Structure formats: C-alpha cells, structure tokens
C-alpha cells in the first residue's frame, strides 16, 4: 500500500471535466484586455490583494485545461486533508526557483503580469517556514484557478484518516468516544468500581472518561483557536 498521497492527483479526482472545458471556451469572451506591471514576481506573490489589484487575463490558446480547477474541487480537497487555500500574502514558506520560473514563463507566454496568487498548504505553512506540500494557483475567472506549480513532499496517506476526525463536530465526538473506549479498556477491572458489577462499572468508567476527553478537546480547541475542516479551509483566522 502506497502511504504517500500526491495532492495534485487527489485534487484531480474532484474535477468536473465537461464544465471545465466549457469554461475554457468562454474565456476569450470574458477577457478583452490584459494588464502589465513592473512589480517583480516575488513582490506580487507577497502583495495583499485590494480593489485596485488588476485582474488576470490569459490567452486561452496557451492554457492547459488539465491544470484548471474550480473552487469546489479545491474546497473538497482542503476539507478532506485539513489544508488551507489562502492568498500567498499569508504564506510564510519559501518559493522554489522552479515556481518563480514557471510564473515568468507563463507571463511571457500570455504577455501579461499575474496578481492575487493563491496557495494550498497545511496551516503551519502560513505561520512557519517549512517546505511541504504547497500547490500554487493563479485565479482565472468565475471561481476557476490555474495550477502553476507543486513542490515539497507528497502528503502522507494517513493524513486523510487523521483529518476525517476533524471534518465536523460529529466526527470529533466519535474520536473522543473511541479514545475514551481505549483508555477505559486499559483500566484494570475493579480499580474504580465494585468487582461484583463489572459491566456497570465499565459503563460508568467509560462515561467518566468520555466526559474527561471531551472536556480536554474542547479546552484545547478554544485555547488554541482550533476549528473544523469545513470552517478553516479558506480562513486566515483559525489554526
């Protein structure tokens, strides 16, 4: 069993190919001009988007439809693996030379400068300098994004299992119950209850452990500003 997951391949599983191809045909009708700017690629990657930030305009003849993703495809992937999809303005990692070169090549090919870059990465990469898993995108139009470059390591397969428990309140509650059950099974018989009523004692021990685990999870969640996958995938406020 392969324990590493290629995030780009996972993203492709959610893609609606007919809709994407139709959208690609409509791009020439949406764009009627292009914008240029003297800001360097790195300056624009770190630039915060504003109302004055120019839009991105591609030449549809040079677009690879295999690298176009809708926001819904991105959202599903982020929720499944507990990832963030945010502006590169918030990204604290380093950009590889290959990513910068690909942006320059695209700008030369399309004869325009690109802005408002987005990136998929684990939460820690928006706080610390690491080099795992990022996917760099350029917004197109109508909630579609163009994948520029993927670098770092593939995501471990078990991240999907781990992230499932934090998708929703119900999933986290199930994790608390399973943890409580394991802890209770490790407690010697009769340690906290009369030996003559083992089944009743087990039930009360399980209930006590469950309440304790839930309390710890809630405290840790509030103290650290944690939230569920569905709430954090495109939020810059939660951990």
Tab-separated table of N, CA and C in Angstrom, residues 29-127:
chain	number	residue	atom	x	y	z
A	29	UNK	N	-14.287	35.290	-24.434
A	29	UNK	CA	-15.409	36.228	-24.419
A	29	UNK	C	-15.391	37.078	-23.145
A	30	UNK	N	-14.795	36.521	-22.069
A	30	UNK	CA	-14.751	37.238	-20.787
A	30	UNK	C	-13.669	38.305	-20.795
A	31	UNK	N	-12.515	37.982	-21.392
A	31	UNK	CA	-11.376	38.908	-21.371
A	31	UNK	C	-11.305	39.720	-22.653
A	32	UNK	N	-11.105	40.986	-22.540
A	32	UNK	CA	-10.947	41.817	-23.732
A	32	UNK	C	-9.704	42.700	-23.648
A	33	UNK	N	-8.940	42.551	-22.551
A	33	UNK	CA	-7.708	43.311	-22.425
A	33	UNK	C	-6.789	42.633	-21.412
A	34	UNK	N	-5.531	43.043	-21.361
A	34	UNK	CA	-4.575	42.498	-20.404
A	34	UNK	C	-3.913	43.634	-19.655
A	35	UNK	N	-3.335	43.314	-18.482
A	35	UNK	CA	-2.664	44.306	-17.648
A	35	UNK	C	-1.208	43.925	-17.456
A	36	UNK	N	-0.353	44.948	-17.368
A	36	UNK	CA	1.066	44.729	-17.109
A	36	UNK	C	1.506	45.599	-15.954
A	37	UNK	N	2.528	45.134	-15.253
A	37	UNK	CA	3.048	45.896	-14.133
A	37	UNK	C	4.508	45.541	-13.941
A	38	UNK	N	5.283	46.497	-13.460
A	38	UNK	CA	6.714	46.294	-13.315
A	38	UNK	C	7.109	45.591	-12.018
A	39	UNK	N	6.140	45.307	-11.139
A	39	UNK	CA	6.464	44.616	-9.898
A	39	UNK	C	7.051	43.236	-10.197
A	40	UNK	N	8.049	42.832	-9.451
A	40	UNK	CA	8.652	41.518	-9.648
A	40	UNK	C	7.668	40.423	-9.230
A	41	UNK	N	7.953	39.197	-9.644
A	41	UNK	CA	7.096	38.068	-9.295
A	41	UNK	C	6.999	37.905	-7.784
A	42	UNK	N	8.135	37.966	-7.089
A	42	UNK	CA	8.117	37.810	-5.632
A	42	UNK	C	7.347	38.933	-4.955
A	43	UNK	N	7.470	40.144	-5.466
A	43	UNK	CA	6.701	41.263	-4.907
A	43	UNK	C	5.212	40.984	-5.032
A	44	UNK	N	4.819	40.467	-6.171
A	44	UNK	CA	3.391	40.200	-6.404
A	44	UNK	C	2.899	38.993	-5.615
A	45	UNK	N	3.773	38.025	-5.352
A	45	UNK	CA	3.398	36.890	-4.513
A	45	UNK	C	3.141	37.325	-3.079
A	46	UNK	N	3.889	38.322	-2.610
A	46	UNK	CA	3.732	38.820	-1.241
A	46	UNK	C	2.743	39.976	-1.143
A	47	UNK	N	2.236	40.406	-2.260
A	47	UNK	CA	1.343	41.576	-2.283
A	47	UNK	C	-0.059	41.200	-1.795
A	48	UNK	N	-0.633	42.049	-0.966
A	48	UNK	CA	-2.005	41.832	-0.493
A	48	UNK	C	-2.973	42.363	-1.537
A	49	UNK	N	-3.959	41.544	-1.893
A	49	UNK	CA	-4.924	41.941	-2.914
A	49	UNK	C	-5.836	43.048	-2.406
A	50	UNK	N	-6.099	44.029	-3.261
A	50	UNK	CA	-7.015	45.127	-2.949
A	50	UNK	C	-7.962	45.312	-4.142
A	51	UNK	N	-8.871	46.269	-3.997
A	51	UNK	CA	-9.794	46.557	-5.094
A	51	UNK	C	-9.058	47.104	-6.319
A	52	UNK	N	-7.881	47.668	-6.081
A	52	UNK	CA	-7.097	48.236	-7.179
A	52	UNK	C	-6.201	47.197	-7.865
A	53	UNK	N	-6.116	45.997	-7.298
A	53	UNK	CA	-5.272	44.965	-7.898
A	53	UNK	C	-5.842	44.545	-9.243
A	54	UNK	N	-5.028	44.566	-10.309
A	54	UNK	CA	-5.534	44.185	-11.640
A	54	UNK	C	-5.984	42.730	-11.678
A	55	UNK	N	-6.895	42.438	-12.573
A	55	UNK	CA	-7.337	41.062	-12.773
A	55	UNK	C	-6.327	40.304	-13.617
A	56	UNK	N	-6.504	38.991	-13.712
A	56	UNK	CA	-5.604	38.153	-14.506
A	56	UNK	C	-6.246	37.806	-15.839
A	57	UNK	N	-5.486	37.967	-16.898
A	57	UNK	CA	-6.015	37.734	-18.241
A	57	UNK	C	-5.081	36.813	-19.012
A	58	UNK	N	-5.599	35.656	-19.384
A	58	UNK	CA	-4.821	34.652	-20.092
A	58	UNK	C	-5.188	34.616	-21.574
A	59	UNK	N	-4.289	34.085	-22.365
A	59	UNK	CA	-4.587	33.728	-23.739
A	59	UNK	C	-5.043	32.275	-23.715
A	60	UNK	N	-6.294	32.022	-24.010
A	60	UNK	CA	-6.853	30.676	-23.859
A	60	UNK	C	-6.179	29.648	-24.757
A	61	UNK	N	-5.524	30.088	-25.809
A	61	UNK	CA	-4.840	29.147	-26.702
A	61	UNK	C	-3.652	28.472	-26.021
A	62	UNK	N	-3.142	29.093	-24.959
A	62	UNK	CA	-1.954	28.572	-24.290
A	62	UNK	C	-2.259	27.964	-22.918
A	63	UNK	N	-3.531	27.798	-22.602
A	63	UNK	CA	-3.893	27.223	-21.303
A	63	UNK	C	-3.983	25.700	-21.394
A	64	UNK	N	-3.429	25.026	-20.408
A	64	UNK	CA	-3.543	23.576	-20.302
A	64	UNK	C	-4.761	23.260	-19.437
A	65	UNK	N	-5.805	22.718	-20.059
A	65	UNK	CA	-7.053	22.503	-19.305
A	65	UNK	C	-6.883	21.514	-18.164
A	66	UNK	N	-5.817	20.691	-18.195
A	66	UNK	CA	-5.566	19.754	-17.101
A	66	UNK	C	-5.145	20.474	-15.820
A	67	UNK	N	-4.770	21.728	-15.947
A	67	UNK	CA	-4.308	22.480	-14.775
A	67	UNK	C	-5.334	23.506	-14.297
A	68	UNK	N	-6.559	23.393	-14.771
A	68	UNK	CA	-7.627	24.313	-14.351
A	68	UNK	C	-8.534	23.608	-13.340
A	69	UNK	N	-8.763	24.259	-12.206
A	69	UNK	CA	-9.575	23.674	-11.131
A	69	UNK	C	-10.617	24.680	-10.661
A	70	UNK	N	-11.799	24.175	-10.361
A	70	UNK	CA	-12.860	25.029	-9.815
A	70	UNK	C	-12.705	25.108	-8.308
A	71	UNK	N	-13.266	26.161	-7.723
A	71	UNK	CA	-13.161	26.366	-6.277
A	71	UNK	C	-13.767	25.204	-5.497
A	72	UNK	N	-14.790	24.549	-6.056
A	72	UNK	CA	-15.406	23.408	-5.364
A	72	UNK	C	-14.462	22.212	-5.300
A	73	UNK	N	-13.661	22.008	-6.369
A	73	UNK	CA	-12.660	20.932	-6.358
A	73	UNK	C	-11.630	21.194	-5.268
A	74	UNK	N	-11.196	22.439	-5.188
A	74	UNK	CA	-10.187	22.832	-4.200
A	74	UNK	C	-10.739	22.693	-2.784
A	75	UNK	N	-11.980	23.123	-2.597
A	75	UNK	CA	-12.606	23.055	-1.271
A	75	UNK	C	-12.689	21.617	-0.767
A	76	UNK	N	-13.124	20.698	-1.622
A	76	UNK	CA	-13.259	19.293	-1.210
A	76	UNK	C	-11.912	18.707	-0.804
A	77	UNK	N	-10.872	19.029	-1.566
A	77	UNK	CA	-9.539	18.522	-1.255
A	77	UNK	C	-9.035	19.083	0.079
A	78	UNK	N	-9.234	20.371	0.284
A	78	UNK	CA	-8.781	21.004	1.519
A	78	UNK	C	-9.492	20.438	2.744
A	79	UNK	N	-10.791	20.212	2.626
A	79	UNK	CA	-11.557	19.664	3.748
A	79	UNK	C	-11.140	18.226	4.040
A	80	UNK	N	-10.899	17.452	2.987
A	80	UNK	CA	-10.510	16.054	3.160
A	80	UNK	C	-9.173	15.911	3.865
A	81	UNK	N	-8.232	16.799	3.563
A	81	UNK	CA	-6.879	16.682	4.116
A	81	UNK	C	-6.542	17.778	5.133
A	82	UNK	N	-7.549	18.544	5.544
A	82	UNK	CA	-7.360	19.637	6.501
A	82	UNK	C	-6.233	20.569	6.037
A	83	UNK	N	-6.443	21.190	4.893
A	83	UNK	CA	-5.490	22.118	4.302
A	83	UNK	C	-6.123	23.490	4.190
A	84	UNK	N	-5.319	24.504	3.897
A	84	UNK	CA	-5.810	25.868	3.704
A	84	UNK	C	-5.663	26.275	2.242
A	85	UNK	N	-6.582	27.115	1.805
A	85	UNK	CA	-6.479	27.727	0.481
A	85	UNK	C	-6.568	29.235	0.691
A	86	UNK	N	-5.408	29.892	0.709
A	86	UNK	CA	-5.350	31.309	1.043
A	86	UNK	C	-4.482	32.074	0.051
A	87	UNK	N	-4.562	33.372	0.141
A	87	UNK	CA	-3.701	34.229	-0.662
A	87	UNK	C	-2.241	33.991	-0.278
A	88	UNK	N	-1.346	34.069	-1.251
A	88	UNK	CA	0.083	33.896	-0.972
A	88	UNK	C	0.604	35.014	-0.074
A	89	UNK	N	-0.187	36.050	0.118
A	89	UNK	CA	0.189	37.129	1.039
A	89	UNK	C	0.403	36.580	2.450
A	90	UNK	N	-0.336	35.510	2.801
A	90	UNK	CA	-0.263	34.927	4.146
A	90	UNK	C	0.737	33.782	4.230
A	91	UNK	N	1.320	33.382	3.124
A	91	UNK	CA	2.211	32.230	3.088
A	91	UNK	C	3.587	32.594	3.634
A	92	UNK	N	4.093	31.810	4.611
A	92	UNK	CA	5.368	32.110	5.265
A	92	UNK	C	6.518	31.231	4.774
A	93	UNK	N	6.237	30.288	3.881
A	93	UNK	CA	7.290	29.425	3.377
A	93	UNK	C	8.083	30.102	2.266
A	94	UNK	N	9.067	29.392	1.755
A	94	UNK	CA	9.890	29.902	0.658
A	94	UNK	C	9.379	29.347	-0.670
A	95	UNK	N	9.552	30.111	-1.727
A	95	UNK	CA	9.142	29.677	-3.056
A	95	UNK	C	10.352	29.107	-3.801
A	96	UNK	N	10.214	27.914	-4.361
A	96	UNK	CA	11.330	27.343	-5.112
A	96	UNK	C	11.575	28.105	-6.409
A	97	UNK	N	12.789	28.001	-6.914
A	97	UNK	CA	13.152	28.687	-8.157
A	97	UNK	C	12.245	28.237	-9.304
A	98	UNK	N	11.868	26.944	-9.292
A	98	UNK	CA	11.025	26.417	-10.369
A	98	UNK	C	9.669	27.125	-10.431
A	99	UNK	N	9.104	27.446	-9.250
A	99	UNK	CA	7.805	28.124	-9.217
A	99	UNK	C	7.906	29.524	-9.811
A	100	UNK	N	8.952	30.257	-9.445
A	100	UNK	CA	9.159	31.607	-9.982
A	100	UNK	C	9.373	31.550	-11.484
A	101	UNK	N	10.164	30.582	-11.934
A	101	UNK	CA	10.439	30.440	-13.369
A	101	UNK	C	9.170	30.131	-14.150
A	102	UNK	N	8.311	29.275	-13.582
A	102	UNK	CA	7.069	28.922	-14.275
A	102	UNK	C	6.143	30.129	-14.394
A	103	UNK	N	6.110	30.956	-13.363
A	103	UNK	CA	5.285	32.168	-13.427
A	103	UNK	C	5.818	33.103	-14.514
A	104	UNK	N	7.138	33.283	-14.544
A	104	UNK	CA	7.745	34.152	-15.562
A	104	UNK	C	7.477	33.623	-16.972
A	105	UNK	N	7.573	32.293	-17.127
A	105	UNK	CA	7.296	31.688	-18.435
A	105	UNK	C	5.846	31.913	-18.855
A	106	UNK	N	4.938	31.755	-17.896
A	106	UNK	CA	3.514	31.980	-18.189
A	106	UNK	C	3.257	33.436	-18.555
A	107	UNK	N	3.876	34.355	-17.839
A	107	UNK	CA	3.680	35.775	-18.120
A	107	UNK	C	4.246	36.146	-19.484
A	108	UNK	N	5.371	35.547	-19.834
A	108	UNK	CA	5.957	35.802	-21.156
A	108	UNK	C	5.057	35.232	-22.250
A	109	UNK	N	4.512	34.042	-21.992
A	109	UNK	CA	3.655	33.376	-22.973
A	109	UNK	C	2.343	34.130	-23.183
A	110	UNK	N	1.760	34.595	-22.081
A	110	UNK	CA	0.455	35.268	-22.160
A	110	UNK	C	0.576	36.784	-22.289
A	111	UNK	N	1.827	37.270	-22.240
A	111	UNK	CA	2.097	38.703	-22.403
A	111	UNK	C	1.316	39.558	-21.399
A	112	UNK	N	1.414	39.168	-20.132
A	112	UNK	CA	0.731	39.886	-19.061
A	112	UNK	C	1.412	39.588	-17.738
A	113	UNK	N	1.091	40.359	-16.718
A	113	UNK	CA	1.570	40.095	-15.357
A	113	UNK	C	0.406	39.556	-14.531
A	114	UNK	N	0.682	38.610	-13.646
A	114	UNK	CA	-0.363	37.980	-12.850
A	114	UNK	C	-0.344	38.490	-11.405
A	115	UNK	N	-1.524	38.482	-10.797
A	115	UNK	CA	-1.695	39.002	-9.431
A	115	UNK	C	-2.602	38.080	-8.625
A	116	UNK	N	-2.683	38.372	-7.318
A	116	UNK	CA	-3.635	37.705	-6.423
A	116	UNK	C	-3.466	36.189	-6.433
A	117	UNK	N	-2.234	35.735	-6.308
A	117	UNK	CA	-1.956	34.304	-6.294
A	117	UNK	C	-2.583	33.644	-5.066
A	118	UNK	N	-2.949	32.372	-5.219
A	118	UNK	CA	-3.500	31.575	-4.117
A	118	UNK	C	-2.644	30.328	-3.939
A	119	UNK	N	-2.722	29.747	-2.748
A	119	UNK	CA	-1.912	28.558	-2.494
A	119	UNK	C	-2.637	27.595	-1.558
A	120	UNK	N	-2.506	26.296	-1.843
A	120	UNK	CA	-2.989	25.239	-0.955
A	120	UNK	C	-1.804	24.737	-0.142
A	121	UNK	N	-1.949	24.707	1.170
A	121	UNK	CA	-0.864	24.228	2.030
A	121	UNK	C	-1.414	23.946	3.424
A	122	UNK	N	-0.693	23.146	4.218
A	122	UNK	CA	-1.097	22.943	5.622
A	122	UNK	C	-1.050	24.251	6.403
A	123	UNK	N	-1.820	24.324	7.474
A	123	UNK	CA	-1.924	25.558	8.264
A	123	UNK	C	-0.572	26.073	8.727
A	124	UNK	N	0.319	25.154	9.084
A	124	UNK	CA	1.608	25.575	9.659
A	124	UNK	C	2.426	26.394	8.671
A	125	UNK	N	2.199	26.214	7.371
A	125	UNK	CA	2.981	26.954	6.376
A	125	UNK	C	2.534	28.410	6.257
A	126	UNK	N	1.434	28.738	6.888
A	126	UNK	CA	1.017	30.139	6.918
A	126	UNK	C	1.466	30.811	8.211
A	127	UNK	N	2.282	30.056	9.008
A	127	UNK	CA	2.823	30.617	10.249
A	127	UNK	C	4.329	30.416	10.354
